[in-house]
């Protein structure tokens, strides 16, 4: 591989101090000399992180021109003034819009009385009669970081409850606004988690509290306008394996609490018209049984895995309190993962996953609400790779279903589907300015053979003139945890890769859920290492089939995907030329050994419990990236993190980078190892869309340089078919 263009006199990398810290578990003593960096109240820690930021800036300063070019390209492919599809709820059409030059969205509504039909407007047009609910740009003024958590209008439409985080630590402060006057009427509640729910009369607001490990574990009831010290605890979860969610039913009749571990779930309900009553359980938890519930009319629609690992659809009377009352409607089938149900007055909607792709089916209801299975209507998408999902449908009485469809070539399209005839109405196709022409690109699926023979799907997108000639640059992205699926999606920023000739690929490795529940189970707990070897197998397949050159492949992953990336680099450090690890979970063993930390007790059902199980400890010890760095040449690495991240602490990538610098045999110019920490941000990095684009441009420029692709710009609009 040719030498990269770097600074003529490279900066000197910060050397992290070594402070002896012995970890002893299951008879093994391990010295962890960089554990001191966990204490962010220590000025030495902040000094070290800031020194790393200075080093990263110096080592990448020569890329400023490329970063600027990419930022402008992303901007040119984005409709800066834009409007979401207005959605009716009660007496209002709700929507959000963006304004050219502004970082955040404006949330607004128009009265149905003033616009009986859905408003369809130009992207930069302000709807007549608009009432602004919240201008996030005004709310964020003067803040380095701004994130909205809860955003919920009361059932009558006269109050708005919204929650704000200005540090990135995902603890939110609640503000209640009178929408008639625009005045704040309540700011008493602070430090909540995600999710709020209104009583029917909007005299009470329910919210969640998080514990010291940032686990939502309590629901409280707040009298609007009253002091927080009078709030009432109404539900608590003491089992530390369980995460708590809070919301309302689609028709606003019930307040819902959802509790779930990685293996078991439980739901509770409360009549929103009787907010001081007790919550009632829908079905008591049964170890190993997961279920989700949708309340509609006189029924509860339930997706569960009690009788089949890929789940099935059942119903029960809405006042049922036992799983014994569940009556099967759509039985489970191998390889057909039922992932969700949405229910309306005259139909229900199944979200399904089959052959690695999403599907949506509409099932009509007869009298008195029985499903007409003969009228199961799948919504067909005419592309080989795509994502279809249920969109925003707050109106229980609606006879149309809103869905969103996109692919690696097709920008997001929002449709209304007539639930009886299946007729489609295109409501909005995301505009991609700057001359984007989907015919100038291709998408494709490959299948790589894993070491045990499993066939791993790879989704690819590339410029139309790219052929598998073993010269191309490429980027392989992966995640592989929590049954999360990395489905095909359109990205305007990705065009800056594709127009420089990159093959962009997603490895759908085990641990994700793309191929059903068995796919997830094949990459968790004692099978976790399949996730990492699958990723390496996909990298090998891209090279062996000629789609990517041997020395021009990049790797990228974030959070749990950062664990995947770090482990894959240890397995095959010479396979990749460059890697970007975003908020990477690379010191997983240290974290999962400490039950006082986030991502610990709730995670034991994902990774295993190394604290109490020696076999799990040995397995994690064998794959955790920080524990297994080799004295070998690694690719150029950029690790990015946020100081206030509560999901994956900044200390994990900081320690990982320090140990990589000690052990890896990298040339500091050819294969630099860099750490970039946002000092006021959390797990999602910076906020504000222009800030996000600049960060993306920074990361992309680093990758492109080390793939020798930074100057190979060839605009798609000038290409032949």
XYZ file of C-alpha atoms in Angstrom:
721
model
C 0.000 0.000 0.000
C 1.299 3.463 -0.879
C 2.303 5.827 1.876
C -0.451 8.070 3.132
C -0.077 11.820 3.029
C 0.576 12.783 6.629
C 2.199 15.652 8.476
C 5.900 16.034 7.651
C 6.802 16.160 11.336
C 4.374 13.950 13.256
C 3.234 15.098 16.650
C 4.293 13.077 19.656
C 1.515 10.857 20.976
C 0.519 11.346 24.625
C 1.901 8.618 26.852
C -0.624 7.534 29.447
C 0.788 7.122 32.927
C 0.946 3.580 34.257
C -0.533 3.175 37.726
C -0.628 -0.336 39.154
C -4.166 -1.603 39.653
C -4.688 -5.301 40.360
C -7.881 -7.055 39.365
C -8.406 -10.454 40.987
C -11.198 -12.799 39.929
C -11.436 -16.587 39.822
C -7.870 -17.003 41.000
C -6.352 -14.765 38.315
C -4.519 -11.543 39.088
C -4.420 -9.014 36.247
C -2.596 -5.685 36.372
C -4.592 -2.947 34.659
C -2.273 0.090 34.657
C -4.699 2.401 32.817
C -7.739 1.893 35.029
C -6.914 5.186 36.779
C -8.448 6.970 33.793
C -11.941 5.958 34.947
C -12.166 8.893 37.381
C -13.143 11.886 35.263
C -13.136 14.121 38.353
C -9.336 13.680 38.405
C -7.735 16.669 36.625
C -5.036 14.344 35.290
C -7.688 12.395 33.377
C -9.082 15.523 31.742
C -5.566 16.698 30.969
C -4.782 13.384 29.267
C -7.991 13.410 27.185
C -7.371 16.978 26.110
C -3.796 16.063 25.153
C -5.189 13.212 23.046
C -7.542 15.666 21.322
C -4.641 17.997 20.532
C -2.603 15.082 19.160
C -5.517 13.916 17.010
C -6.028 17.427 15.685
C -2.349 17.764 14.785
C -2.169 14.336 13.152
C -5.196 15.117 10.987
C -4.734 18.846 10.335
C -3.615 18.144 6.781
C -7.077 16.683 6.101
C -8.889 19.969 6.691
C -9.449 20.521 2.965
C -10.873 17.036 2.499
C -13.070 17.423 5.582
C -14.401 20.707 4.219
C -15.137 19.095 0.856
C -17.044 16.210 2.461
C -19.018 18.542 4.726
C -20.091 20.593 1.722
C -21.017 17.412 -0.158
C -23.217 16.197 2.703
C -24.815 19.615 2.896
C -25.382 19.717 -0.867
C -27.175 16.350 -0.717
C -29.478 17.463 2.109
C -32.728 19.399 1.797
C -31.893 21.886 4.537
C -35.391 23.357 4.832
C -37.654 20.361 5.047
C -41.026 19.276 6.390
C -42.096 15.909 7.777
C -45.390 14.343 6.725
C -48.168 15.869 8.876
C -49.897 13.214 10.978
C -53.360 13.608 12.446
C -53.921 13.056 16.155
C -57.183 14.289 17.597
C -58.011 17.779 16.360
C -54.536 18.553 14.990
C -52.064 17.762 12.238
C -48.619 17.351 13.838
C -45.285 17.666 12.029
C -41.720 18.898 12.385
C -39.659 21.025 10.059
C -36.062 22.106 9.627
C -34.835 25.521 8.538
C -31.762 26.171 6.428
C -28.911 27.264 8.682
C -30.540 26.007 11.897
C -29.203 23.018 13.837
C -32.427 21.601 15.279
C -36.035 20.941 14.360
C -39.139 23.036 14.924
C -42.134 21.028 16.200
C -45.520 22.388 15.202
C -49.166 21.645 14.390
C -52.123 22.927 12.389
C -55.756 22.601 13.470
C -57.800 20.089 11.455
C -60.602 22.667 11.445
C -58.322 24.931 9.402
C -57.010 22.108 7.193
C -59.542 19.246 6.882
C -57.220 17.449 4.464
C -53.600 16.645 5.226
C -51.485 19.712 4.452
C -49.080 19.090 1.574
C -46.633 21.914 1.283
C -43.351 22.829 -0.312
C -40.366 21.776 1.789
C -39.518 25.360 2.786
C -43.102 26.635 3.176
C -44.550 27.448 6.598
C -48.075 26.011 6.867
C -50.867 28.570 7.212
C -52.232 28.656 10.756
C -49.140 26.975 12.189
C -48.806 26.780 15.962
C -45.232 26.178 17.063
C -45.086 23.709 19.937
C -41.336 23.878 20.435
C -38.492 25.522 18.569
C -35.546 23.370 19.599
C -33.147 25.973 18.202
C -34.385 28.503 20.769
C -34.289 25.871 23.528
C -30.708 24.945 22.634
C -29.432 28.516 22.473
C -26.215 28.858 24.454
C -25.838 25.098 25.015
C -22.941 23.020 23.664
C -25.147 19.931 23.787
C -28.920 19.644 23.455
C -31.080 16.534 23.310
C -34.820 16.039 23.626
C -35.992 12.977 25.528
C -39.743 12.847 26.119
C -41.994 14.933 23.864
C -45.669 14.304 24.567
C -48.779 16.436 24.039
C -51.621 15.845 26.524
C -54.716 13.976 25.238
C -56.747 17.191 25.024
C -53.916 18.914 23.184
C -53.495 21.856 25.565
C -50.248 20.909 27.352
C -46.841 19.762 26.133
C -44.410 17.838 28.328
C -40.869 17.714 27.021
C -37.569 16.695 28.602
C -34.139 18.216 27.960
C -30.573 16.951 28.427
C -27.776 19.516 28.027
C -24.768 17.360 28.985
C -25.210 14.002 27.239
C -25.618 11.933 30.402
C -29.228 11.015 29.506
C -30.728 12.507 32.660
C -33.507 14.822 31.587
C -35.273 17.832 33.098
C -39.022 18.067 32.421
C -40.753 21.220 31.233
C -44.522 21.518 30.853
C -45.810 24.187 28.495
C -49.299 25.658 28.136
C -49.791 25.585 24.383
C -52.474 28.269 24.426
C -50.269 30.868 26.109
C -46.804 29.517 25.304
C -45.834 29.810 28.973
C -44.024 27.186 31.022
C -46.324 26.102 33.836
C -44.173 23.444 35.513
C -40.424 22.799 35.756
C -40.438 20.920 39.047
C -39.382 17.453 37.830
C -35.686 16.870 37.150
C -33.339 13.923 36.554
C -35.763 11.569 34.833
C -35.148 8.821 32.291
C -36.816 8.473 28.910
C -40.591 8.376 28.657
C -43.554 10.189 30.175
C -47.313 9.541 30.072
C -50.327 11.787 30.675
C -53.451 11.054 32.657
C -56.645 11.513 30.619
C -57.392 14.899 32.182
C -53.721 15.997 32.066
C -53.800 16.692 35.796
C -51.001 14.150 36.331
C -47.805 13.327 34.482
C -46.098 9.958 34.990
C -42.333 9.644 34.490
C -39.435 7.244 35.113
C -36.479 7.582 37.450
C -33.086 5.955 36.868
C -30.888 4.370 39.528
C -27.169 4.928 40.080
C -26.438 2.549 37.197
C -28.646 4.629 34.865
C -31.287 1.886 34.783
C -34.895 3.148 34.573
C -36.398 1.382 37.575
C -39.238 3.490 39.016
C -42.433 5.190 37.792
C -43.581 8.300 39.641
C -46.808 10.321 39.461
C -46.520 14.110 39.440
C -49.435 16.513 40.002
C -49.084 19.159 37.294
C -48.225 22.471 38.878
C -47.300 20.879 42.202
C -43.900 20.463 43.877
C -41.739 17.452 43.020
C -41.399 16.469 46.673
C -45.106 15.555 46.665
C -44.687 13.118 43.766
C -45.803 9.551 44.400
C -43.880 6.371 43.602
C -46.367 4.109 41.810
C -44.203 1.249 40.516
C -40.692 -0.010 41.268
C -38.584 -2.760 39.732
C -36.038 -4.231 42.129
C -34.624 -6.936 39.865
C -31.536 -5.298 38.377
C -31.798 -7.374 35.201
C -34.912 -5.441 34.129
C -35.141 -2.211 32.158
C -38.295 -0.085 32.391
C -40.239 1.786 29.712
C -43.295 4.041 29.986
C -45.902 5.202 27.491
C -49.545 5.294 26.500
C -51.789 3.128 24.363
C -52.513 4.366 20.839
C -55.994 5.559 21.871
C -54.646 7.267 25.043
C -56.982 5.199 27.226
C -54.230 3.435 29.145
C -50.851 4.204 30.641
C -48.408 1.376 29.995
C -45.296 0.207 31.851
C -43.020 -2.226 30.049
C -40.360 -4.232 31.897
C -37.807 -6.403 30.187
C -34.607 -8.315 30.712
C -32.811 -9.941 27.791
C -34.946 -13.080 28.262
C -38.180 -12.095 29.994
C -40.750 -9.305 29.849
C -43.812 -8.043 31.685
C -46.370 -5.268 31.089
C -48.586 -3.291 33.431
C -51.535 -1.015 32.595
C -53.556 1.748 34.223
C -56.786 3.418 33.122
C -55.654 6.939 32.256
C -59.007 8.273 33.492
C -58.290 6.904 36.982
C -54.663 7.973 37.513
C -54.509 7.451 41.286
C -55.539 3.797 41.034
C -53.032 0.923 41.024
C -51.414 -0.494 37.911
C -52.512 -4.013 36.905
C -50.275 -6.633 35.350
C -51.258 -7.873 31.886
C -49.495 -11.211 32.345
C -47.054 -11.967 35.155
C -43.489 -12.573 34.057
C -42.464 -16.124 33.325
C -38.739 -16.697 33.056
C -37.704 -16.994 29.427
C -41.008 -15.699 28.007
C -40.870 -12.387 26.162
C -44.006 -10.611 25.078
C -45.119 -7.255 23.749
C -48.649 -5.945 23.959
C -50.848 -3.546 21.999
C -54.123 -2.547 23.648
C -56.941 -1.781 21.225
C -60.669 -1.661 21.872
C -61.692 -4.600 24.009
C -58.604 -6.662 23.201
C -54.941 -6.972 23.921
C -52.861 -8.067 20.931
C -49.761 -9.938 22.046
C -46.573 -10.981 20.258
C -44.785 -13.614 22.353
C -42.291 -16.490 22.276
C -43.907 -18.773 24.827
C -44.496 -21.525 22.263
C -42.086 -20.665 19.446
C -38.694 -18.964 19.506
C -39.527 -16.843 16.436
C -42.679 -15.552 18.214
C -46.369 -15.715 17.359
C -49.410 -13.433 17.480
C -52.188 -13.933 20.014
C -55.033 -11.944 21.530
C -56.724 -11.813 24.911
C -59.512 -9.745 26.475
C -58.048 -6.359 27.402
C -58.821 -7.013 31.072
C -57.081 -10.406 31.068
C -54.429 -10.859 33.735
C -52.985 -14.206 32.674
C -51.086 -15.679 29.756
C -53.509 -18.608 29.997
C -55.993 -16.391 28.152
C -53.760 -15.872 25.129
C -55.433 -17.223 21.987
C -53.172 -17.875 19.020
C -53.964 -16.009 15.823
C -50.756 -16.422 13.795
C -48.654 -19.363 15.027
C -44.883 -19.275 15.025
C -42.919 -20.558 12.047
C -39.206 -21.295 11.766
C -37.364 -18.490 10.024
C -40.324 -16.091 10.162
C -39.642 -13.721 13.050
C -42.768 -11.827 14.136
C -41.297 -8.655 15.571
C -44.311 -6.494 16.392
C -48.021 -5.741 16.137
C -49.910 -2.475 15.668
C -53.675 -2.486 16.189
C -56.395 -0.190 14.915
C -60.187 -0.194 15.029
C -60.621 -2.265 11.846
C -57.278 -3.964 11.228
C -54.041 -5.129 12.797
C -50.554 -4.917 11.334
C -47.802 -7.491 11.678
C -44.138 -6.577 11.375
C -42.207 -9.628 10.207
C -38.656 -10.554 9.308
C -38.032 -13.225 6.675
C -34.853 -14.115 4.734
C -32.996 -11.233 6.312
C -35.504 -8.576 5.192
C -38.399 -6.770 6.857
C -42.029 -7.264 5.850
C -45.310 -5.659 6.868
C -48.700 -7.388 6.606
C -52.174 -5.935 7.131
C -54.831 -8.258 8.601
C -58.452 -7.115 8.375
C -60.748 -7.525 11.355
C -64.270 -8.865 11.140
C -67.007 -8.823 13.756
C -66.507 -8.623 16.674
C -62.846 -7.900 15.964
C -61.815 -11.382 14.845
C -58.874 -11.409 12.435
C -59.698 -12.398 8.873
C -56.586 -14.435 8.162
C -57.719 -15.058 4.603
C -57.247 -11.340 4.083
C -53.621 -11.117 5.189
C -52.196 -8.531 2.836
C -48.406 -8.217 2.546
C -47.058 -4.876 1.347
C -44.774 -5.712 -1.558
C -41.539 -3.800 -2.140
C -40.042 -4.023 -5.611
C -36.328 -4.029 -4.703
C -33.962 -6.885 -3.861
C -32.745 -5.108 -0.704
C -34.970 -2.756 1.259
C -36.436 -1.816 4.615
C -40.146 -1.392 5.238
C -41.480 -0.362 8.621
C -44.653 0.963 10.166
C -44.544 4.751 10.296
C -46.305 7.278 12.518
C -49.903 6.181 13.086
C -51.310 7.817 16.223
C -54.956 7.719 15.056
C -56.639 4.529 16.306
C -59.651 5.064 14.016
C -57.572 5.466 10.856
C -58.439 3.323 7.830
C -54.986 3.932 6.321
C -51.604 2.681 7.459
C -48.538 4.871 7.123
C -45.358 2.985 6.222
C -41.789 4.020 5.442
C -39.775 2.290 2.715
C -36.136 2.858 1.826
C -33.124 1.015 0.481
C -29.444 1.652 -0.056
C -30.449 3.335 -3.329
C -33.901 4.747 -2.578
C -34.310 7.654 -0.141
C -37.014 7.254 2.482
C -40.523 7.212 1.014
C -43.614 7.633 3.193
C -46.839 6.028 1.968
C -50.417 5.710 3.116
C -51.720 2.197 2.472
C -55.490 1.707 2.255
C -56.087 -1.099 4.753
C -58.892 -2.595 2.623
C -57.699 -2.248 -0.964
C -53.957 -1.965 -0.476
C -53.865 1.147 -2.665
C -50.752 3.249 -2.040
C -50.536 6.994 -1.816
C -47.035 8.454 -1.831
C -46.998 11.167 0.819
C -43.339 12.133 0.601
C -40.124 10.987 -0.971
C -37.060 12.375 0.748
C -35.461 14.909 -1.565
C -31.753 14.423 -2.270
C -30.517 17.555 -4.026
C -27.165 17.864 -5.737
C -27.913 15.708 -8.744
C -28.379 12.332 -7.062
C -29.389 9.693 -9.602
C -30.059 6.213 -8.158
C -29.485 4.591 -11.539
C -25.789 5.472 -11.171
C -25.438 3.076 -8.205
C -26.074 -0.589 -7.508
C -26.985 -2.646 -4.447
C -26.271 -6.332 -4.022
C -26.329 -9.120 -1.466
C -23.463 -11.573 -1.010
C -23.248 -14.571 1.329
C -20.034 -15.382 3.169
C -19.269 -18.803 4.645
C -18.494 -18.714 8.363
C -15.991 -21.082 9.931
C -18.844 -23.418 10.964
C -20.539 -23.246 7.567
C -23.212 -20.673 8.444
C -24.038 -18.350 5.554
C -23.606 -14.718 6.585
C -25.487 -12.119 4.521
C -23.629 -9.023 3.334
C -25.521 -5.997 1.976
C -23.533 -3.867 -0.461
C -23.924 -0.583 -2.336
C -21.456 0.823 -4.853
C -21.132 3.038 -7.895
C -22.525 1.508 -11.086
C -19.168 1.356 -12.835
C -17.514 -0.611 -10.005
C -16.727 -4.237 -10.840
C -15.024 -6.954 -8.751
C -11.518 -6.470 -10.126
C -9.579 -6.693 -6.808
C -8.591 -3.009 -6.890
C -11.494 -1.285 -5.118
C -11.469 0.357 -1.737
C -14.200 -0.776 0.627
C -15.704 -0.290 4.065
C -17.265 -3.083 6.125
C -19.681 -2.116 8.891
C -20.989 -4.393 11.637
C -22.861 -4.465 14.953
C -23.979 -7.941 16.029
C -25.638 -7.677 19.452
C -28.992 -7.386 21.266
C -30.857 -8.876 18.264
C -30.548 -5.437 16.646
C -30.801 -5.480 12.874
C -28.772 -3.295 10.527
C -31.321 -3.144 7.744
C -30.642 -1.447 4.384
C -30.872 2.330 4.707
C -30.257 5.335 2.521
C -27.541 7.779 3.571
C -26.801 11.103 1.907
C -23.405 11.260 3.612
C -22.513 7.812 2.254
C -22.540 9.283 -1.262
C -19.179 10.907 -0.457
C -17.783 7.382 -0.076
C -19.515 5.941 -3.117
C -18.521 8.802 -5.411
C -14.887 8.164 -4.456
C -15.232 4.578 -5.593
C -15.772 2.779 -2.274
C -17.769 -0.408 -1.938
C -19.857 0.044 1.217
C -20.855 -3.244 2.873
C -22.771 -4.291 5.980
C -21.958 -7.649 7.589
C -25.165 -9.067 9.109
C -23.307 -11.152 11.657
C -24.760 -13.419 14.307
C -25.754 -11.646 17.484
C -28.019 -9.414 15.418
C -31.521 -10.479 14.497
C -31.550 -10.201 10.726
C -32.182 -13.925 10.218
C -34.499 -14.539 13.186
C -34.167 -15.338 16.857
C -31.789 -18.226 16.177
C -29.397 -15.758 14.516
C -29.328 -13.735 17.714
C -28.858 -16.755 19.939
C -25.988 -17.907 17.725
C -24.013 -14.771 18.622
C -24.632 -14.218 22.320
C -23.515 -15.699 25.634
C -21.307 -18.749 25.056
C -21.636 -18.277 21.269
C -20.466 -14.658 21.260
C -17.248 -15.339 19.388
C -19.294 -16.240 16.300
C -20.008 -12.521 15.953
C -16.322 -11.743 15.544
C -15.376 -14.638 13.302
C -18.418 -13.923 11.106
C -17.155 -10.372 10.565
C -13.688 -11.577 9.580
C -15.287 -14.141 7.244
C -17.235 -11.328 5.556
C -14.036 -9.286 5.180
C -12.286 -12.291 3.649
C -15.203 -12.882 1.280
C -15.113 -9.308 -0.024
C -11.431 -9.744 -0.825
C -11.658 -13.293 -2.186
C -14.503 -12.376 -4.553
C -12.557 -9.376 -5.836
C -14.923 -6.696 -4.598
C -12.244 -5.097 -2.413
C -8.460 -4.972 -2.718
C -6.449 -6.870 -0.130
C -4.936 -3.687 1.328
C -7.875 -1.283 0.854
C -10.534 -2.461 3.315
C -11.795 -0.313 6.208
C -13.815 -1.510 9.210
C -16.305 0.430 11.292
C -18.477 -0.287 14.306
C -19.928 1.569 17.250
C -20.928 0.762 20.839
C -21.409 -3.033 20.915
C -20.250 -2.878 17.295
C -17.049 -1.406 18.690
C -16.574 -4.613 20.672
C -17.052 -6.498 17.408
C -14.539 -4.276 15.659
C -11.913 -4.486 18.412
C -12.201 -8.270 18.636
C -12.008 -8.623 14.844
C -8.866 -6.474 14.746
C -7.238 -8.763 17.299
C -8.206 -11.820 15.227
C -7.006 -10.390 11.904
C -5.061 -7.156 12.427
C -3.612 -7.309 8.922
C -6.962 -7.685 7.193
C -7.887 -3.990 7.513
C -6.103 -0.811 6.435
C -8.053 1.521 8.731
C -10.745 1.289 11.401
C -13.173 3.670 13.086
C -14.442 2.615 16.517
C -17.287 4.840 17.730
C -18.025 4.854 21.489
C -16.590 1.306 21.468
C -17.369 -1.286 24.146
C -13.767 -2.491 24.071
C -13.156 -3.037 27.800
C -16.215 -5.221 28.186
C -14.820 -7.580 30.809
C -13.924 -4.808 33.259
C -17.377 -3.281 32.842
C -19.355 -6.489 33.123
C -17.436 -7.498 36.252
C -18.658 -4.379 38.108
C -22.391 -4.526 38.981
C -22.401 -0.877 40.062
C -21.858 0.260 36.461
C -24.327 0.644 33.599
C -24.161 -2.210 31.088
C -23.547 -4.738 33.829
C -26.355 -6.596 35.632
C -28.803 -5.963 32.788
C -26.115 -7.225 30.410
C -25.381 -10.549 32.099
C -28.067 -12.204 29.963
C -26.372 -10.896 26.821
C -22.713 -11.712 27.515
C -22.884 -13.983 30.556
C -21.966 -13.279 34.185
C -18.179 -13.310 34.561
C -18.426 -12.168 38.183
C -20.016 -15.398 39.401
C -19.236 -17.835 36.569
C -15.584 -18.711 35.971
C -16.269 -20.230 32.548
C -17.883 -16.987 31.371
C -14.956 -15.057 32.817
C -12.458 -17.189 30.859
C -14.415 -16.818 27.644
C -14.737 -13.028 27.926
C -11.096 -12.802 28.974
C -10.304 -14.511 25.685
C -12.128 -12.087 23.393
C -12.429 -8.675 25.069
C -10.441 -6.308 22.812
C -8.528 -4.510 25.581
C -7.354 -7.807 27.064
C -6.076 -9.348 23.834
C -4.026 -6.812 21.874
C -1.150 -8.482 20.034
C 2.401 -7.264 19.424
C 1.496 -6.826 15.762
C 0.862 -4.121 13.208
C -2.706 -2.915 13.503
C -4.529 -0.720 11.012
C -4.750 3.027 11.436
C -7.368 3.504 14.147
C -9.635 6.380 15.105
C -11.582 5.922 18.351
C -14.302 8.471 19.142
C -16.143 8.896 22.427
C -18.012 11.339 24.675
C -16.939 12.321 28.168
C -20.495 12.065 29.543
C -21.427 8.779 27.881
C -23.360 6.683 30.414
C -23.654 3.583 28.229
C -20.027 3.009 27.269
C -17.774 5.100 29.484
C -15.089 7.169 27.739
C -12.503 5.227 29.760
C -12.930 2.132 27.584
C -11.586 3.637 24.326
C -9.072 5.725 26.318
C -7.570 2.598 27.896
C -7.753 0.684 24.630
C -5.842 3.373 22.728
C -3.186 3.559 25.471
C -2.620 -0.204 25.359
C -2.653 -0.311 21.553
C 0.094 2.308 21.507
C 2.129 0.170 23.920
C 1.757 -3.164 22.156
C 1.032 -2.561 18.482
C 4.024 -2.226 16.149
C 2.423 0.543 14.085
C 4.318 3.274 12.324
C 2.864 6.441 13.937
C 2.464 8.163 10.557
C 1.371 5.237 8.386
C -0.923 3.633 10.978
C -1.673 6.291 13.634
C -3.801 5.337 16.630
C -5.954 8.298 17.596
C -8.520 9.152 20.269
C -11.059 11.960 19.889
C -13.216 12.793 22.916
C -16.164 15.178 22.836
C -15.881 16.894 26.205
C -19.601 17.817 26.347
C -21.436 14.876 24.798
C -22.744 11.415 25.507
C -23.267 8.144 23.665
C -24.634 9.763 20.519
C -21.842 12.313 20.161
C -22.463 15.924 19.271
C -25.949 17.258 18.656
C -27.109 19.661 15.966
C -27.195 18.417 12.400
C -24.378 20.651 11.097
C -22.175 19.549 13.994
C -23.012 15.923 13.193
C -22.088 16.440 9.531
C -18.745 17.950 10.522
C -18.007 14.996 12.763
C -18.966 12.611 9.958
C -16.671 14.480 7.589
C -13.824 14.205 10.105
C -14.253 10.430 10.419
C -14.752 9.880 6.693
C -11.668 11.905 5.772
C -9.549 9.789 8.119
C -10.837 6.585 6.539
C -10.511 7.816 2.961
C -6.921 8.920 3.458
C -5.859 5.499 4.676
C -7.646 3.808 1.777
C -5.864 6.064 -0.719
C -9.279 7.184 -1.931
C -9.363 10.818 -0.841
C -8.616 12.308 -4.262
C -10.469 9.859 -6.468
C -13.585 12.027 -6.709
C -15.787 11.171 -9.637
C -19.264 12.724 -9.387
C -22.000 10.214 -10.104
C -23.790 12.652 -12.395
C -20.901 12.393 -14.911
C -20.790 8.614 -15.102
C -22.053 6.456 -17.909
C -24.582 3.742 -17.082
